[in-house]
Coordinates of C-alpha atoms in Angstrom, one line a residue:
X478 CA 3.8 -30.5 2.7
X479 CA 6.0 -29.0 4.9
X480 CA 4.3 -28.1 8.4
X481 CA 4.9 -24.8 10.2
X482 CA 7.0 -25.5 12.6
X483 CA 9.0 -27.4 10.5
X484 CA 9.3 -24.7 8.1
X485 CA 10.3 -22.1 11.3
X486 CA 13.4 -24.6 11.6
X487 CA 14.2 -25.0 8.3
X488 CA 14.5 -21.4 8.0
X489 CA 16.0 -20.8 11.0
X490 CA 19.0 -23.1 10.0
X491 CA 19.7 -21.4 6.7
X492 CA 20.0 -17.9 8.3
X493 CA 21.8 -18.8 10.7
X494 CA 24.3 -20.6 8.6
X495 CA 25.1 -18.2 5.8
X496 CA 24.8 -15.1 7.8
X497 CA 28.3 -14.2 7.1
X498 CA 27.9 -13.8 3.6
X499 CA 24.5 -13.2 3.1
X500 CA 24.8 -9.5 1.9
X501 CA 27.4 -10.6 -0.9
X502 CA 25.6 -13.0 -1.5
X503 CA 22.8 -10.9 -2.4
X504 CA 24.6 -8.0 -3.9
X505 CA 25.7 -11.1 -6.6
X506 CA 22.4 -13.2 -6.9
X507 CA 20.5 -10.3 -7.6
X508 CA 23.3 -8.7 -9.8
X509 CA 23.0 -5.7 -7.0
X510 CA 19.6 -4.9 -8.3
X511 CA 18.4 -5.2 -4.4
X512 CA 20.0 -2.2 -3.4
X513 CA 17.5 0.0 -6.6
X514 CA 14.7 -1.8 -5.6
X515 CA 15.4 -1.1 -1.8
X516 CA 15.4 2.4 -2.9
X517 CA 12.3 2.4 -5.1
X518 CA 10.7 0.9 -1.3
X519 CA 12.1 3.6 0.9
X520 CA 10.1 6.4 -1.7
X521 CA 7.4 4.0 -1.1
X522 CA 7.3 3.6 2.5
X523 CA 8.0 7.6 2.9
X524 CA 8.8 7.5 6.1
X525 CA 8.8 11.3 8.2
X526 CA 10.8 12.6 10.4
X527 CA 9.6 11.7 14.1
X528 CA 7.7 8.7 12.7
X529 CA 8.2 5.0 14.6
X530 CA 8.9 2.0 12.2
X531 CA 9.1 -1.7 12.5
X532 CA 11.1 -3.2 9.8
X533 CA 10.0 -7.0 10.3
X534 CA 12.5 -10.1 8.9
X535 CA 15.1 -6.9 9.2
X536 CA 18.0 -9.6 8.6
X537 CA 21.6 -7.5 8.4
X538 CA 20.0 -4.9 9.1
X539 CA 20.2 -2.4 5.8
X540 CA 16.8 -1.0 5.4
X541 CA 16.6 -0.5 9.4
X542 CA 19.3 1.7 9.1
X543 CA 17.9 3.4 6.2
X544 CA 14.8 4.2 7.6
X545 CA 16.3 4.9 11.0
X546 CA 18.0 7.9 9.1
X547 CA 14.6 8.8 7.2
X548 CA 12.7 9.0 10.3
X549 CA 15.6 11.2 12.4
X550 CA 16.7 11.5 16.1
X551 CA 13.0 12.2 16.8
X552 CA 11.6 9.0 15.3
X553 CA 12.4 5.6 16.4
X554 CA 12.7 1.9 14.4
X555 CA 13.2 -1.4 15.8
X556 CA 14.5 -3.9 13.3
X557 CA 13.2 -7.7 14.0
X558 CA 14.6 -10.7 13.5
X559 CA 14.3 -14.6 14.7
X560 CA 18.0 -15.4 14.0
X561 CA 20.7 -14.1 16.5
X562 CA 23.3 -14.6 13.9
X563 CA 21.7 -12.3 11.2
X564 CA 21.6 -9.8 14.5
X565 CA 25.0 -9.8 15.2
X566 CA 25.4 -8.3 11.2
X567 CA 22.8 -5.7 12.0
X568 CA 24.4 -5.0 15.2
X569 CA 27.7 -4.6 14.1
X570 CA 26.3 -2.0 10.9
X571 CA 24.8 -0.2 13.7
X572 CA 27.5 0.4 16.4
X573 CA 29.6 1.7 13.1
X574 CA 26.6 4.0 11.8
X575 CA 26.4 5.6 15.0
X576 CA 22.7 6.2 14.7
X577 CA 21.3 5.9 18.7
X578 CA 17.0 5.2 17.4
X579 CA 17.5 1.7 16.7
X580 CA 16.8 -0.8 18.8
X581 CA 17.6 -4.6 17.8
X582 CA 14.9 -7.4 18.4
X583 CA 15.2 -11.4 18.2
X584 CA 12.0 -11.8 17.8
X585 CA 9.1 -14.1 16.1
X586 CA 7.2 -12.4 13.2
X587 CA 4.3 -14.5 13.6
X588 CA 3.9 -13.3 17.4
X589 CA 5.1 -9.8 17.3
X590 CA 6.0 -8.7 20.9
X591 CA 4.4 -4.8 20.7
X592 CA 1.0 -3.5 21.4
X593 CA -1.5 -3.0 18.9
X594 CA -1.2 0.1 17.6
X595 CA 2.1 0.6 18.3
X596 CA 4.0 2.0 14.8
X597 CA 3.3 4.2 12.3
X598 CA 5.1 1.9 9.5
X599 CA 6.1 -1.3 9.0
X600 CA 8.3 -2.7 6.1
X601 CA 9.5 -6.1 5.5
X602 CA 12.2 -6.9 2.8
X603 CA 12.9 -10.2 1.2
X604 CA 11.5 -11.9 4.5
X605 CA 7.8 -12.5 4.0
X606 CA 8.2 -16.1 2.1
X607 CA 10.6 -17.6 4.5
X608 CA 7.5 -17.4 7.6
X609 CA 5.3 -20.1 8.2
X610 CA 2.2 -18.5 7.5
X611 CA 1.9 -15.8 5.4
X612 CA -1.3 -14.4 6.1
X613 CA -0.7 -14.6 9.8
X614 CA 2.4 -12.3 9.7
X615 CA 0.6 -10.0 7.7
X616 CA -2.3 -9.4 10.2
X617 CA 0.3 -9.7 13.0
X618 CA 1.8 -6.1 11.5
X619 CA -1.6 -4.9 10.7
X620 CA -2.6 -5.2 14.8
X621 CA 0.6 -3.5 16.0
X622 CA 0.1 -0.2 13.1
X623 CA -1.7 2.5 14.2
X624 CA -4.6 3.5 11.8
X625 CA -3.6 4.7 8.7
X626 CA -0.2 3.2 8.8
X627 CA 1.1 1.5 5.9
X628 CA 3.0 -1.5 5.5
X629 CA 5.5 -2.3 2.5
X630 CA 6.9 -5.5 1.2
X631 CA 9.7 -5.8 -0.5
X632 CA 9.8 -9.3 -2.3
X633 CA 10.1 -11.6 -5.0
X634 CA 7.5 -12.4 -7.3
X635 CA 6.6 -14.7 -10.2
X636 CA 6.8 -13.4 -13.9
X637 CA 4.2 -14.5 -16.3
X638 CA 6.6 -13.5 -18.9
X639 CA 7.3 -16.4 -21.6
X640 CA 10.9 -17.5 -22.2
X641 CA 11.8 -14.6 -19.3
X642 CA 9.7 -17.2 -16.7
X643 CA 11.5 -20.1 -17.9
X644 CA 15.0 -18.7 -17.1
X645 CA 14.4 -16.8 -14.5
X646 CA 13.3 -20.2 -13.1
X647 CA 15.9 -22.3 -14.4
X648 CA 18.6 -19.2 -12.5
X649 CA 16.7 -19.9 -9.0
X650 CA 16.6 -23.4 -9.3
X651 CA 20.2 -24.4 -10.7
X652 CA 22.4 -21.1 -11.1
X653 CA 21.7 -19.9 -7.8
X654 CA 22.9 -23.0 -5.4
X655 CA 25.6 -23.4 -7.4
X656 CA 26.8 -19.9 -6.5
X657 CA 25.7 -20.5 -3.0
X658 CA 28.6 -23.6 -2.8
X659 CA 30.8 -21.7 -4.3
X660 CA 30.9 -18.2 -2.7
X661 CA 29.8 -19.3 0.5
X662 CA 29.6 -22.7 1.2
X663 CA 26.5 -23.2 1.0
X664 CA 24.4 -25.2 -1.8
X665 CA 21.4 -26.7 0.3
X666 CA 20.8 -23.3 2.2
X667 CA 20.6 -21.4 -1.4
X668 CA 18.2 -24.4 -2.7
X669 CA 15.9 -23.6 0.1
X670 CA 16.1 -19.9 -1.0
X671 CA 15.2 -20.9 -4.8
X672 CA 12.3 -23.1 -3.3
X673 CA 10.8 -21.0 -0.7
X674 CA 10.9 -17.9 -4.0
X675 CA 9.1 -20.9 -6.2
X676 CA 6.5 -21.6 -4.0
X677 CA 5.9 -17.5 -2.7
X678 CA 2.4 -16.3 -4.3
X679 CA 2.3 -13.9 -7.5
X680 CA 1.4 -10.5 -7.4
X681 CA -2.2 -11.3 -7.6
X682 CA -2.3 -13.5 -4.7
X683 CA -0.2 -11.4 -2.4
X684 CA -2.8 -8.1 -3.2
X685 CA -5.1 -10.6 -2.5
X686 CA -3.2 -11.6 1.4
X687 CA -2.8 -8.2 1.4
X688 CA -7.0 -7.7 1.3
X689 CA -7.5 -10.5 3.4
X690 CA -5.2 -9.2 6.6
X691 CA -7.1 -6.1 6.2
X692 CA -5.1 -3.5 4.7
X693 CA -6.3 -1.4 1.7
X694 CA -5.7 1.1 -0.6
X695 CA -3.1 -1.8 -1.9
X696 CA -0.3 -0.8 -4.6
X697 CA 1.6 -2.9 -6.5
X698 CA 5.3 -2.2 -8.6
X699 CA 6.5 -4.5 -10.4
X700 CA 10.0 -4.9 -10.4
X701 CA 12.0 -6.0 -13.4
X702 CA 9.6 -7.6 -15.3
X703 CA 8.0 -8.8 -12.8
X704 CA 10.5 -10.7 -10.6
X705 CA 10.2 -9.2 -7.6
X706 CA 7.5 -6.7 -6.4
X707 CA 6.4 -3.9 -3.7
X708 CA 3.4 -4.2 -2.1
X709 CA 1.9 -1.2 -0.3
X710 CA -1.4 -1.4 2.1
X711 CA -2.6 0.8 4.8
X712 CA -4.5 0.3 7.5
X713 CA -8.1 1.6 7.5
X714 CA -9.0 4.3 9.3
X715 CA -12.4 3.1 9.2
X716 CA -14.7 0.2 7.7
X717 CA -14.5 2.0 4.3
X718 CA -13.6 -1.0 1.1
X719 CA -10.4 -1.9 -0.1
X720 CA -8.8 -0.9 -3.7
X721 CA -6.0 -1.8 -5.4
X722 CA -3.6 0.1 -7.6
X723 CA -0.9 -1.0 -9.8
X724 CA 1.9 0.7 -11.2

């Protein structure tokens, strides 16, 4: 099994290689279903006006800069990242949007550089099953939300489906490098992406993460039949328990 910091480099390398194309590349792997489900997480996250975000794994920056315009002049978001070349997308988006409450942070999701209690929201979008540890990077955004922030993730999930499982599978695993070499150059980096979505937990198990970094009040949405999902937890205001509801 693959170690953590192995798995840090490993993830590192792909990002930083296929950077260029990574939002086509998405917009076509995902048959530009992202965009609707990004939009189904904004309503989700319901970020207000004066409110201070942390979008965690921000990548090329595109839900950064939507919640930068949710949350207005008076609120403030700072979109994180651990690859420099993913940055430079988010930077460049940025400088053309014009908007002046983002900042831009190479930075490690496992070790979030911010106080505790620091934001009132956190999201993180397609980037929770590339860290080494899960559960670590969940709690590390739990410390650093005020109480009775929320967190949403944005990810992809496992259908239990029949037939719909199998081909989804058989997509990720040969379909899906395939378009990687030949829209970006870039087979190995697109098989990582189909392994790393294999070996992510189901909706069960990530309510379940969700619990055990101490969040509550969990939702879950199932996306498209259950390929992808949002996840929704807060942080307690108190010691009161945790429920879950699904949608």
């Amino acid at each position: 099994m693959m170690d953590q910091e192995e798995k840090h480099e490993r993830v590192h390398h792909v990002f930083q290689k296929i950077y260029k194309k990574y939002d086509a590349m998405n917009s076509l792997i995902s048959f530009n279903r992202h965009k609707s489900w990004r939009r189904q997480a904004d309503q989700i996250v319901s970020a207000k006006q004066g409110d201070k975000v942390i979008d965690v794994c921000c990548g090329t920056g595109d839900w950064t800069l939507s919640l930068a315009e949710a949350v207005g002049p008076q609120g403030r978001v700072v979109g994180l990242d651990f690859s420099d070349n993913m940055l430079k997308i988010a930077q460049a988006k940025l400088e053309a949007s014009q908007l002046e409450n983002v900042t831009l942070v190479n930075g490690d999701a496992m070790e979030l550089p911010y106080e505790d209690e620091s934001f009132d929201r956190a999201t993180i979008g397609f980037g929770l099953r590339n860290v080494p540890d899960y559960l670590t990077v969940l709690k590390e955004i739990n410390r650093v939300l005020r109480p009775g922030g929320t967190l949403v993730c944005l990810e992809t999930s496992q259908t239990k489906i029949p037939v719909y499982r199998q081909l989804y599978f058989i997509y990720f695993r040969l379909i899906m490098p395939l378009l990687g070499k030949l829209f970006a150059g870039s087979y190995k980096e697109y098989a990582w992406l189909n392994e790393s979505a294999a070996k992510f937990p189901d909706q069960k198990k990530l309510t379940q993460l969700f619990l055990d970094a101490h969040f509550e009040n969990i939702l879950v949405r199932s996306l498209m039949g259950g390929i992808a999902a949002i996840h929704r937890g807060t942080k307690p205001l108190d010691d009161k328990s945790a429920t879950v509801d699904r949608k």
